[in-house]
Every structure is written in structure tokens, then in C-alpha cells.
Amino acid sequence: MKNNTNFILPSQTSARKRTKNISAIERDLFVIDDKIKGIGNGRTYFVRTYGCQANFHDSETISGILEDLGYTKSDDIEKADLILLNTCAIRRNAEEKVLGEIGNLKKLKRNDPDKIIAMSGCMAQEEEMVTHILSKYPQVDLIFGTHNIYNLPKLLYHALLNKEKTVEVYSKEGDIVEALPVKRDNHHKAWVNISYGCDKFCSYCIVPYTRGKERSRHIEDILDEVRSLKDEGYKEITLLGQNVNSYGLDLRLDYGFSDLLREVAETGLDRIRFMTPYPSNFDDETIDVCARYKNIMPSIHLPLQSGNDEILFKMNRRYNSEEYRILFDKLKNKIDDCAFTTDIIVGFPNESDEAFDDTLKMVDHCKYDNAYTFIYSKREGTPAAKIEDHIDMKVKEERLQILNAKIAEYANMHNQKYQDQTTEVLVDGPSKKDKDVFAGYNPQGKLVNFTGHDIKEGDIIKVKITKAKSFSLDGEAIED
Ligand code: 5AD
Ligand code: SF4
């Protein structure tokens, strides 16, 4: 392979910039030049995705582009002609997994130098990471960023046919690229982006640098996509954005998330979810819409991060514990039978025992159905990375255990309410462990494993719960 020809490297300084410009909507950026058409014919690809839903949905777009180029999907990483790792940078351990995987690919590349090894996603947006990969992992042929997906045909052409190591990572605020092909993994549940990027700049978080400025898709683009999914037979959609409920602010229209959610609900789709709301942007109109439309699922993910005001302030979260509690109570009172999940970080720099206790107190108040809990991970280039931390890792690990034990207790408490009750399940298909057992989710987002006859993926059926466990429910389908 030749070196150093097609290199646009990321820059954290540019990634931090924000202007007041309204992002451009690009509808004609995705083109496959004649010389590139069919470069995937007879070739296979393998994609491994790390991280959040936004990344999984990006992988569906990448798969759509590769299939337009003639590639066929393969589940065999060893045999695939193109291996792509779509990466996550949210915590150090996510990155270590990817680096380990890239290390493992060295042998495959040595045995088959024509194989293309590509990396995309949030790690590709990190300046130091890309330099590290270029110097330590020569087996990587192609690196492209979250803003460069539309250009994959050209980048692949350089890497594959010109045999040039290729890196293209823009760090600009970001446009909105429409009209990209998508190959969805699931035929009854779909993700729909409503906005990209994040402007919140929580002090610990790398996302505002890796995904650019917060920018909303046009209303009609979203509604058209939702309507087509419904026509294609999809039963459930999840509206995606880093902060769904600041949807529309950048468009400066008198139209916000509550309006969008109402219009999506009025399409009559069976099930609607959204991910992720930001507490202080959750307005009363949105709560009313959630309460009014029965096809908006009663399951809300409301990231807490910490229950302590000083830590929340240092995290640059724009609410305090009292405001969070008031919002939580309002949601709980207004939306019938709603389940709540959250994200919590323990061990933010210099978090005291008292501050951690405040988090536990908030968990006791909210009694979440489940939570994603993390030990703070230092992300270079973020403001929190500059704080000198005096808390021992052992203390942080102990806190995580204490927190997780509490979360499991409440998860179990909520699930016990389903014992001998009937709940409605959207069937995902046979469970991974046993093909006579089916799996799916109920409206509250609980995983249900159940037995039954004549059941198809995508059915919505009633299931009687026979055994409630902490993190899943077992049951039997009720035959009509
Ligand atoms: N360390 C630990 N957890 C983090 N998160 C984001 N950044 C970090 C970090 N540096 C968590 C937050 C967020 C979730 C997606 O990941 O809880 O809500
Ligand atoms: Fe990260 Fe905060 Fe934006 Fe969420 S809201 S993506 S935690 S910066």
C-alpha cells in the first residue's frame, strides 16, 4: 500500500467550534461515479458496531451504501473482503475493545493483503486516536468520520482500487445529508434520526466533538420517513437524537419536539419511542403529548448523571437535583403506568461520599425500572479531563457496586408487579438461547421471553407472565 495521499485528519479545535448558522440540508451529496459503480460486485462486507443507537443506525446507512456498490453482507469476519468497525469513543473501555479487535485483524490482513480494514464512527473523530492508529496499526486501510459517511464510495475506491491508505475525517459543525441508502437490520422496528450532534457540552462528554453541532432534520423529511416505514409494515419506530427534546430550536420555527411527536403519533404507527431526552428541555407540552397518545410507549429514559447539585454543576448539566425531581414526579403522575430508566456516572472527579449519597437518594426517590451505570472515564480534550482527581479507582468501583445493587433491587420490584398479569409484546423472534422460546418487548420496554404457537416476528401479542425476574419476564402467549 502506498502511504499519505488521501489524508484529512480530525481536529479537536475545529470540532469545538459552533456558529449560529442554520445547517445546510444536502440532498445530492451521495453519488456513485461511473468508475466506482459495482466495485463491490462479488465482494462481501462485515460490519461490527460499538456504542449507541445513533451508531447502529449509521451502520445501517453504511450497509445501504455498500450494498448499492454491489457488496453482499457476510457474518464471517475471517472471510469478508471488507471489514468495518464502526466505533464508539464514549469511554476508554469502549475504545480498548476496538483497539483489541483491530490488533486481532493484523493476522487476517497479513494472510490476505487485499482485504480492506476500515474504521468509522466516534473514535475516527479523535485527533490523538487517529494518529495512534496510523502509527501503531498499519493493517487499517481506511478511516472515515461521522460527517464523511456519504463519501464512502469514493473513499473505498481509493483504498481498494488505488491501494492508497485513506483517511477522511471532517471536524466541521456538520450539515444534514439526506437521501442516503439504508439497509435496516430489523423488519418491524426502525430508528429514525430527528437530529444530529449535541451542543450541551457536558464537561465529561466527547460527543459534542465527535458528532458536531446540534442540527434538526426538516419536519417533512422525518414525517415522510415515518409514513413510508408504516406503509412498509413497520410496527415500532424510535426517534433518535442526542437531545430529542431540543428538536427544532436550530431551525428557529415555532415548532418543537412536542409538535413533531404529536404528528408522528397521528400517523397511527403502533409503537413510538424516543431517545434521548434532556431533562431541562422536557416541556409540559411534550409530557401532555406522551400522556395523550396511547401509541407513544410509556417508557422514558431520563438521564440523571448525578443526584448532587455541585457535581451536576461541574458536569455542566443544566438542571439541579430539585428540578430533576420535580420533572420526574410530573412525568410519573401524568403518564399512566410509565417505566423510567436513566444513565448515572459515578466517580466524577472528586465526587465525595456525600455527593454519591445524593445520587443514591435520588435513585431511592425515582425507583428506576433500570439504569445504565458507568464509572467516569476521562476523555482527552473535554473540560473535565483537566480536573485533578483525588478519588481512588477502588472507591469508584465500590460505589458502582452499591449503585448497581440498588438498581437491581428496584428493577426486581417493578418486574414483580407483572407476575400473573397480561402484557402486550412486540415479537422480535425466537430467543437466542432456545428457538422454541420467543423474545420481545412490552410497552414499558421490559424484555419478555415466552412460549407459544404460530408466532411470527413483528406480531403484537398478549402474554401472561409466569415468572418475573429482575431484568426480564417469562411467560406464555395467550391463544385467542
Ligand atoms: N465517562 C463515563 N460515562 C460517560 N457517559 C458519557 N460520557 C462519559 C464519560 N466520560 C455516559 C453518560 C451518558 C451515556 C450515554 O454515557 O451517562 O448519558
Ligand atoms: Fe454528551 Fe451531555 Fe450531549 Fe448527552 S447531552 S451527548 S451526555 S454532551
Short mmCIF file of C-alpha atoms and ligand atoms in Angstrom, two decimals:
data_model
loop_
_atom_site.label_atom_id
_atom_site.label_comp_id
_atom_site.label_asym_id
_atom_site.label_seq_id
_atom_site.Cartn_x
_atom_site.Cartn_y
_atom_site.Cartn_z
CA MET A 1 0.00 0.00 0.00
CA LYS A 2 1.14 3.50 -0.79
CA ASN A 3 1.01 5.98 2.02
CA ASN A 4 0.00 9.53 2.85
CA THR A 5 -2.04 10.58 -0.15
CA ASN A 6 -5.64 10.98 0.90
CA PHE A 7 -5.37 12.38 4.38
CA ILE A 8 -7.86 14.70 6.05
CA LEU A 9 -7.24 14.32 9.76
CA PRO A 10 -9.60 15.32 12.58
CA SER A 11 -9.01 18.45 14.65
CA GLN A 12 -10.48 18.83 18.11
CA THR A 13 -10.09 22.63 17.87
CA SER A 14 -12.36 22.78 14.83
CA ALA A 15 -14.74 20.23 16.34
CA ARG A 16 -15.36 22.51 19.32
CA LYS A 17 -16.49 25.48 17.20
CA ARG A 18 -20.15 26.40 16.91
CA THR A 19 -21.70 29.11 14.76
CA LYS A 20 -25.26 30.39 14.68
CA ASN A 21 -25.63 29.29 11.05
CA ILE A 22 -28.55 27.07 10.19
CA SER A 23 -27.09 23.79 8.91
CA ALA A 24 -27.39 23.13 5.20
CA ILE A 25 -29.55 20.25 4.01
CA GLU A 26 -27.62 18.34 1.36
CA ARG A 27 -29.77 16.19 -0.89
CA ASP A 28 -27.35 15.47 -3.74
CA LEU A 29 -24.11 14.68 -1.93
CA PHE A 30 -24.38 10.93 -2.29
CA VAL A 31 -23.25 9.95 -5.77
CA ILE A 32 -21.66 6.85 -7.16
CA ASP A 33 -19.42 7.82 -10.10
CA ASP A 34 -19.46 5.52 -13.12
CA LYS A 35 -15.94 4.30 -12.45
CA ILE A 36 -16.99 3.31 -8.90
CA LYS A 37 -20.26 1.56 -9.80
CA GLY A 38 -20.21 -2.13 -8.99
CA ILE A 39 -16.85 -2.13 -7.15
CA GLY A 40 -18.41 -4.40 -4.57
CA ASN A 41 -19.74 -6.95 -7.06
CA GLY A 42 -18.63 -10.40 -5.97
CA ARG A 43 -17.24 -9.00 -2.72
CA THR A 44 -18.52 -9.32 0.85
CA TYR A 45 -18.55 -6.98 3.84
CA PHE A 46 -18.68 -7.40 7.58
CA VAL A 47 -19.68 -4.59 9.94
CA ARG A 48 -19.19 -4.59 13.70
CA THR A 49 -20.86 -1.75 15.59
CA TYR A 50 -19.99 -0.43 19.04
CA GLY A 51 -21.89 2.06 21.19
CA CYS A 52 -25.20 3.84 20.94
CA GLN A 53 -28.28 3.62 18.69
CA ALA A 54 -27.04 6.53 16.56
CA ASN A 55 -24.02 4.42 15.70
CA PHE A 56 -26.10 1.31 14.98
CA HIS A 57 -28.28 3.37 12.70
CA ASP A 58 -25.17 4.80 10.97
CA SER A 59 -24.10 1.19 10.35
CA GLU A 60 -27.42 0.62 8.61
CA THR A 61 -26.63 3.56 6.33
CA ILE A 62 -23.10 2.29 5.71
CA SER A 63 -24.55 -1.15 4.85
CA GLY A 64 -27.02 0.53 2.48
CA ILE A 65 -24.16 2.30 0.68
CA LEU A 66 -22.05 -0.86 0.47
CA GLU A 67 -24.95 -2.84 -0.96
CA ASP A 68 -25.53 -0.07 -3.54
CA LEU A 69 -21.92 -0.63 -4.55
CA GLY A 70 -22.61 -4.33 -5.06
CA TYR A 71 -21.26 -5.73 -1.77
CA THR A 72 -23.04 -8.60 -0.02
CA LYS A 73 -23.28 -8.82 3.75
CA SER A 74 -21.32 -11.57 5.49
CA ASP A 75 -21.38 -12.79 9.09
CA ASP A 76 -17.92 -14.25 8.75
CA ILE A 77 -15.28 -11.72 9.72
CA GLU A 78 -12.47 -14.02 8.56
CA LYS A 79 -13.78 -14.38 5.03
CA ALA A 80 -15.19 -10.90 4.41
CA ASP A 81 -13.38 -8.77 1.79
CA LEU A 82 -14.17 -5.60 3.70
CA ILE A 83 -14.18 -5.41 7.50
CA LEU A 84 -15.56 -2.25 9.01
CA LEU A 85 -15.51 -1.35 12.69
CA ASN A 86 -17.99 1.43 13.45
CA THR A 87 -16.61 2.65 16.74
CA CYS A 88 -17.61 4.39 19.97
CA ALA A 89 -15.48 6.85 21.97
CA ILE A 90 -17.74 7.48 24.95
CA ARG A 91 -15.50 5.70 27.47
CA ARG A 92 -11.97 4.35 27.48
CA ASN A 93 -13.12 0.71 27.77
CA ALA A 94 -15.22 1.05 24.59
CA GLU A 95 -12.08 2.21 22.79
CA GLU A 96 -9.94 -0.54 24.25
CA LYS A 97 -12.32 -3.15 22.87
CA VAL A 98 -11.93 -1.65 19.40
CA LEU A 99 -8.14 -1.41 19.64
CA GLY A 100 -8.05 -5.07 20.73
CA GLU A 101 -10.18 -6.02 17.74
CA ILE A 102 -8.01 -4.05 15.32
CA GLY A 103 -5.00 -5.84 16.82
CA ASN A 104 -6.66 -9.21 16.11
CA LEU A 105 -7.21 -8.21 12.48
CA LYS A 106 -3.48 -7.90 11.82
CA LYS A 107 -3.13 -11.61 11.06
CA LEU A 108 -6.12 -11.62 8.69
CA LYS A 109 -4.64 -8.70 6.77
CA ARG A 110 -1.24 -10.40 6.60
CA ASN A 111 -2.80 -13.56 5.16
CA ASP A 112 -4.90 -11.62 2.69
CA PRO A 113 -3.41 -8.19 1.85
CA ASP A 114 -6.35 -7.41 -0.49
CA LYS A 115 -8.73 -7.39 2.43
CA ILE A 116 -9.79 -3.85 3.36
CA ILE A 117 -9.88 -2.96 7.04
CA ALA A 118 -11.85 0.19 7.73
CA MET A 119 -12.75 2.18 10.81
CA SER A 120 -15.51 4.76 11.21
CA GLY A 121 -17.55 6.33 13.99
CA CYS A 122 -16.62 8.44 17.01
CA MET A 123 -13.07 7.12 17.52
CA ALA A 124 -12.28 8.26 13.98
CA GLN A 125 -13.16 11.81 15.07
CA GLU A 126 -10.48 11.88 17.77
CA GLU A 127 -7.26 13.57 16.77
CA GLU A 128 -4.94 11.61 19.06
CA MET A 129 -6.64 8.31 18.35
CA VAL A 130 -6.24 8.59 14.59
CA THR A 131 -2.55 9.49 14.98
CA HIS A 132 -2.14 6.48 17.29
CA ILE A 133 -3.85 4.12 14.86
CA LEU A 134 -1.86 5.38 11.89
CA SER A 135 1.41 4.84 13.71
CA LYS A 136 0.65 1.57 15.51
CA TYR A 137 -1.86 -0.30 13.34
CA PRO A 138 -0.68 -0.38 9.72
CA GLN A 139 -3.34 -3.01 8.93
CA VAL A 140 -6.01 -0.26 8.86
CA ASP A 141 -6.56 0.90 5.25
CA LEU A 142 -9.42 3.33 5.59
CA ILE A 143 -10.60 5.71 8.32
CA PHE A 144 -13.64 7.92 7.84
CA GLY A 145 -15.56 10.12 10.25
CA THR A 146 -19.18 10.57 11.26
CA HIS A 147 -19.54 13.51 8.80
CA ASN A 148 -17.99 11.56 5.89
CA ILE A 149 -20.29 8.55 5.53
CA TYR A 150 -21.87 9.87 2.32
CA ASN A 151 -18.42 9.87 0.68
CA LEU A 152 -17.77 6.18 1.35
CA PRO A 153 -17.92 5.16 -2.35
CA LYS A 154 -15.02 7.47 -3.27
CA LEU A 155 -13.02 6.63 -0.16
CA LEU A 156 -13.41 2.94 -0.79
CA TYR A 157 -12.33 3.43 -4.38
CA HIS A 158 -9.06 5.00 -3.21
CA ALA A 159 -8.42 2.32 -0.64
CA LEU A 160 -9.44 -0.65 -2.77
CA LEU A 161 -8.57 0.16 -6.36
CA ASN A 162 -5.84 2.79 -5.95
CA LYS A 163 -4.48 0.88 -2.98
CA GLU A 164 -3.94 4.10 -1.05
CA LYS A 165 -4.25 4.39 2.70
CA THR A 166 -7.19 6.75 3.05
CA VAL A 167 -8.26 8.96 5.93
CA GLU A 168 -11.11 11.44 5.62
CA VAL A 169 -12.42 12.93 8.83
CA TYR A 170 -14.12 16.31 8.77
CA SER A 171 -14.39 18.15 12.05
CA LYS A 172 -16.83 20.79 10.81
CA GLU A 173 -20.04 21.59 12.65
CA GLY A 174 -21.93 19.37 10.28
CA ASP A 175 -24.58 19.55 7.58
CA ILE A 176 -27.54 17.27 7.22
CA VAL A 177 -27.12 14.75 4.47
CA GLU A 178 -30.42 13.36 3.18
CA ALA A 179 -31.15 10.70 0.59
CA LEU A 180 -28.61 8.13 1.74
CA PRO A 181 -29.49 4.47 1.23
CA VAL A 182 -30.33 2.45 4.36
CA LYS A 183 -30.26 -1.30 4.88
CA ARG A 184 -32.25 -1.81 8.07
CA ASP A 185 -31.37 -4.77 10.27
CA ASN A 186 -34.89 -5.26 11.55
CA HIS A 187 -38.16 -5.52 9.61
CA HIS A 188 -40.59 -4.36 12.26
CA LYS A 189 -38.59 -1.90 14.39
CA ALA A 190 -36.78 1.10 12.93
CA TRP A 191 -34.70 4.02 14.08
CA VAL A 192 -35.44 7.43 12.65
CA ASN A 193 -32.97 10.27 13.17
CA ILE A 194 -34.65 13.55 14.05
CA SER A 195 -31.50 15.48 14.90
CA TYR A 196 -27.76 15.02 14.89
CA GLY A 197 -24.97 16.26 17.14
CA CYS A 198 -25.04 17.90 20.53
CA ASP A 199 -24.50 21.44 21.83
CA LYS A 200 -24.83 20.70 25.53
CA PHE A 201 -21.09 20.21 26.16
CA CYS A 202 -21.43 18.25 29.37
CA SER A 203 -17.94 18.61 30.79
CA TYR A 204 -17.15 14.86 30.73
CA CYS A 205 -18.53 14.04 27.29
CA ILE A 206 -16.80 13.61 23.94
CA VAL A 207 -19.99 13.53 21.83
CA PRO A 208 -20.21 17.28 21.03
CA TYR A 209 -16.74 16.95 19.47
CA THR A 210 -17.31 13.69 17.59
CA ARG A 211 -20.82 14.33 16.27
CA GLY A 212 -20.79 18.07 15.70
CA LYS A 213 -23.34 20.76 16.17
CA GLU A 214 -26.93 20.02 17.13
CA ARG A 215 -28.95 20.16 13.93
CA SER A 216 -32.51 19.13 13.22
CA ARG A 217 -33.74 17.34 10.14
CA HIS A 218 -36.61 19.00 8.33
CA ILE A 219 -40.05 18.13 9.63
CA GLU A 220 -41.30 16.75 6.31
CA ASP A 221 -38.19 14.59 5.82
CA ILE A 222 -38.86 12.94 9.18
CA LEU A 223 -42.60 12.54 8.66
CA ASP A 224 -42.10 11.14 5.14
CA GLU A 225 -39.69 8.58 6.52
CA VAL A 226 -42.10 7.62 9.31
CA ARG A 227 -45.03 7.29 6.88
CA SER A 228 -43.01 5.12 4.49
CA LEU A 229 -41.92 2.88 7.34
CA LYS A 230 -45.54 2.46 8.37
CA ASP A 231 -46.51 1.63 4.78
CA GLU A 232 -43.72 -0.94 4.67
CA GLY A 233 -45.26 -2.64 7.72
CA TYR A 234 -43.01 -1.40 10.49
CA LYS A 235 -44.64 -1.61 13.93
CA GLU A 236 -42.29 0.44 16.05
CA ILE A 237 -40.07 3.42 15.47
CA THR A 238 -37.63 5.12 17.80
CA LEU A 239 -36.98 8.79 17.17
CA LEU A 240 -33.28 9.38 17.67
CA GLY A 241 -31.25 12.40 18.72
CA GLN A 242 -28.65 13.17 21.39
CA ASN A 243 -31.24 15.62 22.83
CA VAL A 244 -34.53 14.82 21.16
CA ASN A 245 -36.46 17.47 23.00
CA SER A 246 -34.40 20.36 21.73
CA TYR A 247 -35.59 19.31 18.28
CA GLY A 248 -36.30 22.33 16.05
CA LEU A 249 -34.57 25.00 18.15
CA ASP A 250 -31.87 25.42 15.48
CA LEU A 251 -34.49 25.70 12.71
CA ARG A 252 -35.97 28.73 14.51
CA LEU A 253 -39.50 27.73 13.64
CA ASP A 254 -42.40 27.85 16.01
CA TYR A 255 -42.33 24.05 16.03
CA GLY A 256 -40.72 21.84 18.62
CA PHE A 257 -40.41 18.24 19.75
CA SER A 258 -43.94 18.11 21.16
CA ASP A 259 -45.34 19.11 17.72
CA LEU A 260 -43.21 16.52 15.95
CA LEU A 261 -44.10 13.80 18.43
CA ARG A 262 -47.80 14.59 18.03
CA GLU A 263 -47.59 14.40 14.24
CA VAL A 264 -45.66 11.14 14.41
CA ALA A 265 -48.24 9.70 16.82
CA GLU A 266 -51.04 10.77 14.48
CA THR A 267 -49.59 8.64 11.67
CA GLY A 268 -51.15 5.77 13.64
CA LEU A 269 -47.98 3.70 13.90
CA ASP A 270 -48.39 1.00 16.56
CA ARG A 271 -45.47 1.96 18.77
CA ILE A 272 -43.40 5.10 19.09
CA ARG A 273 -40.39 5.63 21.33
CA PHE A 274 -37.78 8.37 21.58
CA MET A 275 -34.19 8.52 22.75
CA THR A 276 -32.68 10.56 24.47
CA PRO A 277 -34.49 13.46 26.13
CA TYR A 278 -32.52 16.05 28.12
CA PRO A 279 -34.24 16.84 31.45
CA SER A 280 -34.35 20.64 31.26
CA ASN A 281 -35.69 20.61 27.69
CA PHE A 282 -38.63 18.32 28.61
CA ASP A 283 -41.56 20.75 28.38
CA ASP A 284 -45.15 20.38 29.57
CA GLU A 285 -46.47 20.13 26.01
CA THR A 286 -44.32 17.05 25.40
CA ILE A 287 -45.49 15.49 28.66
CA ASP A 288 -49.11 16.08 27.59
CA VAL A 289 -48.50 14.51 24.17
CA CYS A 290 -46.85 11.47 25.82
CA ALA A 291 -49.82 11.12 28.17
CA ARG A 292 -52.47 11.58 25.46
CA TYR A 293 -51.34 9.24 22.66
CA LYS A 294 -51.51 5.58 23.50
CA ASN A 295 -49.11 4.66 20.70
CA ILE A 296 -46.34 6.62 22.43
CA MET A 297 -44.89 3.94 24.65
CA PRO A 298 -44.94 4.59 28.41
CA SER A 299 -41.21 4.20 28.83
CA ILE A 300 -38.96 7.17 29.38
CA HIS A 301 -35.20 7.30 29.57
CA LEU A 302 -34.31 10.35 31.64
CA PRO A 303 -30.54 10.67 32.18
CA LEU A 304 -29.72 11.78 35.74
CA GLN A 305 -25.88 11.51 35.70
CA SER A 306 -25.67 12.59 39.35
CA GLY A 307 -28.05 13.44 42.18
CA ASN A 308 -25.70 16.05 43.68
CA ASP A 309 -26.00 19.72 42.76
CA GLU A 310 -22.31 20.54 42.93
CA ILE A 311 -21.41 17.61 40.69
CA LEU A 312 -24.25 18.43 38.29
CA PHE A 313 -22.88 21.95 38.07
CA LYS A 314 -19.34 20.70 37.45
CA MET A 315 -20.72 18.34 34.82
CA ASN A 316 -22.29 21.38 33.14
CA ARG A 317 -25.70 19.73 33.32
CA ARG A 318 -28.29 22.47 33.10
CA TYR A 319 -30.56 21.38 35.96
CA ASN A 320 -30.24 20.74 39.66
CA SER A 321 -31.49 17.78 41.67
CA GLU A 322 -34.69 19.56 42.73
CA GLU A 323 -35.62 20.42 39.13
CA TYR A 324 -34.95 16.85 38.06
CA ARG A 325 -37.11 15.50 40.88
CA ILE A 326 -39.99 17.84 40.02
CA LEU A 327 -39.84 16.82 36.35
CA PHE A 328 -39.68 13.15 37.26
CA ASP A 329 -42.71 13.43 39.55
CA LYS A 330 -44.67 15.27 36.89
CA LEU A 331 -43.93 12.60 34.28
CA LYS A 332 -44.81 9.82 36.70
CA ASN A 333 -48.09 11.43 37.70
CA LYS A 334 -49.20 12.31 34.19
CA ILE A 335 -48.22 9.25 32.15
CA ASP A 336 -50.09 6.08 33.12
CA ASP A 337 -48.05 3.09 34.09
CA CYS A 338 -44.81 4.57 32.80
CA ALA A 339 -41.42 2.89 33.23
CA PHE A 340 -38.32 5.00 33.82
CA THR A 341 -34.71 4.30 33.06
CA THR A 342 -31.67 6.51 33.46
CA ASP A 343 -27.92 6.97 32.99
CA ILE A 344 -25.69 7.56 36.02
CA ILE A 345 -21.98 8.29 36.24
CA VAL A 346 -20.15 7.51 39.48
CA GLY A 347 -16.70 8.79 40.34
CA PHE A 348 -16.78 12.11 38.51
CA PRO A 349 -13.53 13.86 39.58
CA ASN A 350 -13.53 14.50 43.34
CA GLU A 351 -17.06 13.17 43.90
CA SER A 352 -17.33 12.96 47.70
CA ASP A 353 -19.11 10.23 49.69
CA GLU A 354 -21.86 12.76 50.42
CA ALA A 355 -22.26 13.58 46.73
CA PHE A 356 -22.53 9.87 45.89
CA ASP A 357 -25.09 9.53 48.68
CA ASP A 358 -27.20 12.21 46.97
CA THR A 359 -27.21 10.06 43.84
CA LEU A 360 -28.39 7.07 45.89
CA LYS A 361 -31.11 9.24 47.44
CA MET A 362 -32.34 10.25 44.01
CA VAL A 363 -32.41 6.58 42.96
CA ASP A 364 -34.46 5.86 46.09
CA HIS A 365 -36.85 8.61 45.11
CA CYS A 366 -37.23 7.68 41.44
CA LYS A 367 -37.01 3.91 41.90
CA TYR A 368 -35.98 3.45 38.30
CA ASP A 369 -37.04 0.37 36.36
CA ASN A 370 -33.44 0.10 35.18
CA ALA A 371 -30.31 2.18 34.76
CA TYR A 372 -27.13 2.29 32.74
CA THR A 373 -24.39 2.98 35.25
CA PHE A 374 -20.81 3.95 34.46
CA ILE A 375 -17.58 4.84 36.16
CA TYR A 376 -16.41 8.23 34.93
CA SER A 377 -13.89 7.88 32.14
CA LYS A 378 -11.51 10.70 31.34
CA ARG A 379 -11.87 11.90 27.73
CA GLU A 380 -8.94 13.94 26.44
CA GLY A 381 -9.97 17.37 25.17
CA THR A 382 -13.05 17.68 27.40
CA PRO A 383 -13.10 20.24 30.26
CA ALA A 384 -13.42 17.57 32.99
CA ALA A 385 -10.19 15.94 31.80
CA LYS A 386 -8.31 18.95 33.20
CA ILE A 387 -9.59 18.42 36.76
CA GLU A 388 -7.08 16.77 39.06
CA ASP A 389 -8.94 13.86 40.61
CA HIS A 390 -8.25 12.61 44.14
CA ILE A 391 -10.68 9.70 44.30
CA ASP A 392 -9.26 6.20 44.21
CA MET A 393 -10.45 3.81 41.49
CA LYS A 394 -11.25 1.24 44.20
CA VAL A 395 -13.69 3.68 45.80
CA LYS A 396 -15.32 4.30 42.42
CA GLU A 397 -15.68 0.57 41.82
CA GLU A 398 -17.27 0.09 45.24
CA ARG A 399 -19.71 2.90 44.53
CA LEU A 400 -20.67 1.31 41.23
CA GLN A 401 -21.38 -1.98 43.01
CA ILE A 402 -23.51 -0.30 45.66
CA LEU A 403 -25.43 1.59 42.99
CA ASN A 404 -25.94 -1.47 40.81
CA ALA A 405 -27.25 -3.48 43.75
CA LYS A 406 -29.83 -0.77 44.41
CA ILE A 407 -30.80 -0.57 40.75
CA ALA A 408 -31.27 -4.36 40.63
CA GLU A 409 -33.49 -4.23 43.71
CA TYR A 410 -35.83 -1.67 42.16
CA ALA A 411 -35.76 -3.43 38.78
CA ASN A 412 -36.93 -6.58 40.52
CA MET A 413 -39.57 -4.70 42.50
CA HIS A 414 -41.08 -3.29 39.28
CA ASN A 415 -40.95 -6.58 37.44
CA GLN A 416 -42.74 -8.43 40.28
CA LYS A 417 -45.83 -6.30 39.52
CA TYR A 418 -46.18 -8.27 36.28
CA GLN A 419 -46.41 -11.67 37.96
CA ASP A 420 -49.60 -13.44 36.69
CA GLN A 421 -50.54 -10.32 34.70
CA THR A 422 -51.01 -9.98 30.96
CA THR A 423 -48.81 -7.70 28.92
CA GLU A 424 -48.55 -6.89 25.21
CA VAL A 425 -45.37 -7.92 23.42
CA LEU A 426 -43.94 -6.96 20.05
CA VAL A 427 -42.23 -10.17 18.92
CA ASP A 428 -38.57 -9.89 17.93
CA GLY A 429 -38.27 -13.56 17.05
CA PRO A 430 -37.06 -16.79 18.64
CA SER A 431 -34.74 -16.16 21.59
CA LYS A 432 -31.03 -16.56 21.03
CA LYS A 433 -30.75 -19.39 23.56
CA ASP A 434 -33.80 -21.51 22.65
CA LYS A 435 -35.71 -21.38 19.36
CA ASP A 436 -38.95 -22.60 20.97
CA VAL A 437 -38.88 -19.57 23.20
CA PHE A 438 -39.70 -16.18 21.71
CA ALA A 439 -38.50 -12.81 22.86
CA GLY A 440 -39.88 -9.32 22.57
CA TYR A 441 -40.57 -6.14 24.49
CA ASN A 442 -43.70 -4.85 26.18
CA PRO A 443 -44.77 -1.17 26.06
CA GLN A 444 -42.70 -0.38 29.17
CA GLY A 445 -39.64 -1.75 27.42
CA LYS A 446 -39.40 -4.94 29.51
CA LEU A 447 -37.77 -7.92 27.86
CA VAL A 448 -40.27 -10.81 27.76
CA ASN A 449 -39.31 -14.41 26.93
CA PHE A 450 -42.30 -16.61 26.24
CA THR A 451 -43.59 -19.81 24.66
CA GLY A 452 -46.43 -20.09 22.15
CA HIS A 453 -47.60 -21.36 18.76
CA ASP A 454 -47.87 -19.79 15.31
CA ILE A 455 -45.91 -16.76 16.38
CA LYS A 456 -44.15 -14.56 13.85
CA GLU A 457 -41.57 -11.83 14.21
CA GLY A 458 -43.40 -8.48 14.21
CA ASP A 459 -46.63 -9.79 15.77
CA ILE A 460 -48.02 -7.87 18.72
CA ILE A 461 -49.48 -10.44 21.08
CA LYS A 462 -50.71 -10.83 24.64
CA VAL A 463 -48.50 -12.77 27.02
CA LYS A 464 -49.32 -13.99 30.53
CA ILE A 465 -46.32 -13.58 32.82
CA THR A 466 -45.49 -16.75 34.72
CA LYS A 467 -42.19 -15.70 36.26
CA ALA A 468 -40.91 -12.21 36.96
CA LYS A 469 -37.14 -11.89 37.25
CA SER A 470 -35.04 -8.77 37.93
CA PHE A 471 -34.20 -7.91 34.33
CA SER A 472 -36.66 -9.99 32.28
CA LEU A 473 -40.07 -11.62 32.39
CA ASP A 474 -41.02 -15.20 31.42
CA GLY A 475 -44.48 -16.01 30.12
CA GLU A 476 -46.86 -17.87 27.82
CA ALA A 477 -48.62 -16.41 24.80
CA ILE A 478 -52.38 -16.20 25.27
CA GLU A 479 -54.02 -18.03 22.39
CA ASP A 480 -57.15 -16.35 21.01
N1 5AD B 1 -17.49 8.66 31.39
C1 5AD B 1 -18.48 7.86 31.81
N2 5AD B 1 -19.71 7.87 31.29
C2 5AD B 1 -19.97 8.74 30.30
N3 5AD B 1 -21.08 8.99 29.60
C3 5AD B 1 -20.82 9.96 28.70
N4 5AD B 1 -19.54 10.35 28.82
C4 5AD B 1 -18.98 9.62 29.81
C5 5AD B 1 -17.70 9.56 30.40
N5 5AD B 1 -16.71 10.37 30.00
C6 5AD B 1 -22.36 8.32 29.86
C7 5AD B 1 -23.45 9.30 30.26
C8 5AD B 1 -24.32 9.34 29.04
C9 5AD B 1 -24.15 7.94 28.50
C10 5AD B 1 -24.54 7.77 27.07
O1 5AD B 1 -22.79 7.68 28.67
O2 5AD B 1 -24.15 8.75 31.35
O3 5AD B 1 -25.67 9.64 29.33
FE1 SF4 B 2 -22.90 14.02 25.94
FE2 SF4 B 2 -24.26 15.70 27.52
FE3 SF4 B 2 -24.60 15.81 24.85
FE4 SF4 B 2 -25.56 13.73 26.23
S1 SF4 B 2 -26.22 15.86 26.46
S2 SF4 B 2 -24.39 13.63 24.30
S3 SF4 B 2 -24.02 13.45 27.85
S4 SF4 B 2 -22.74 16.29 25.98
#
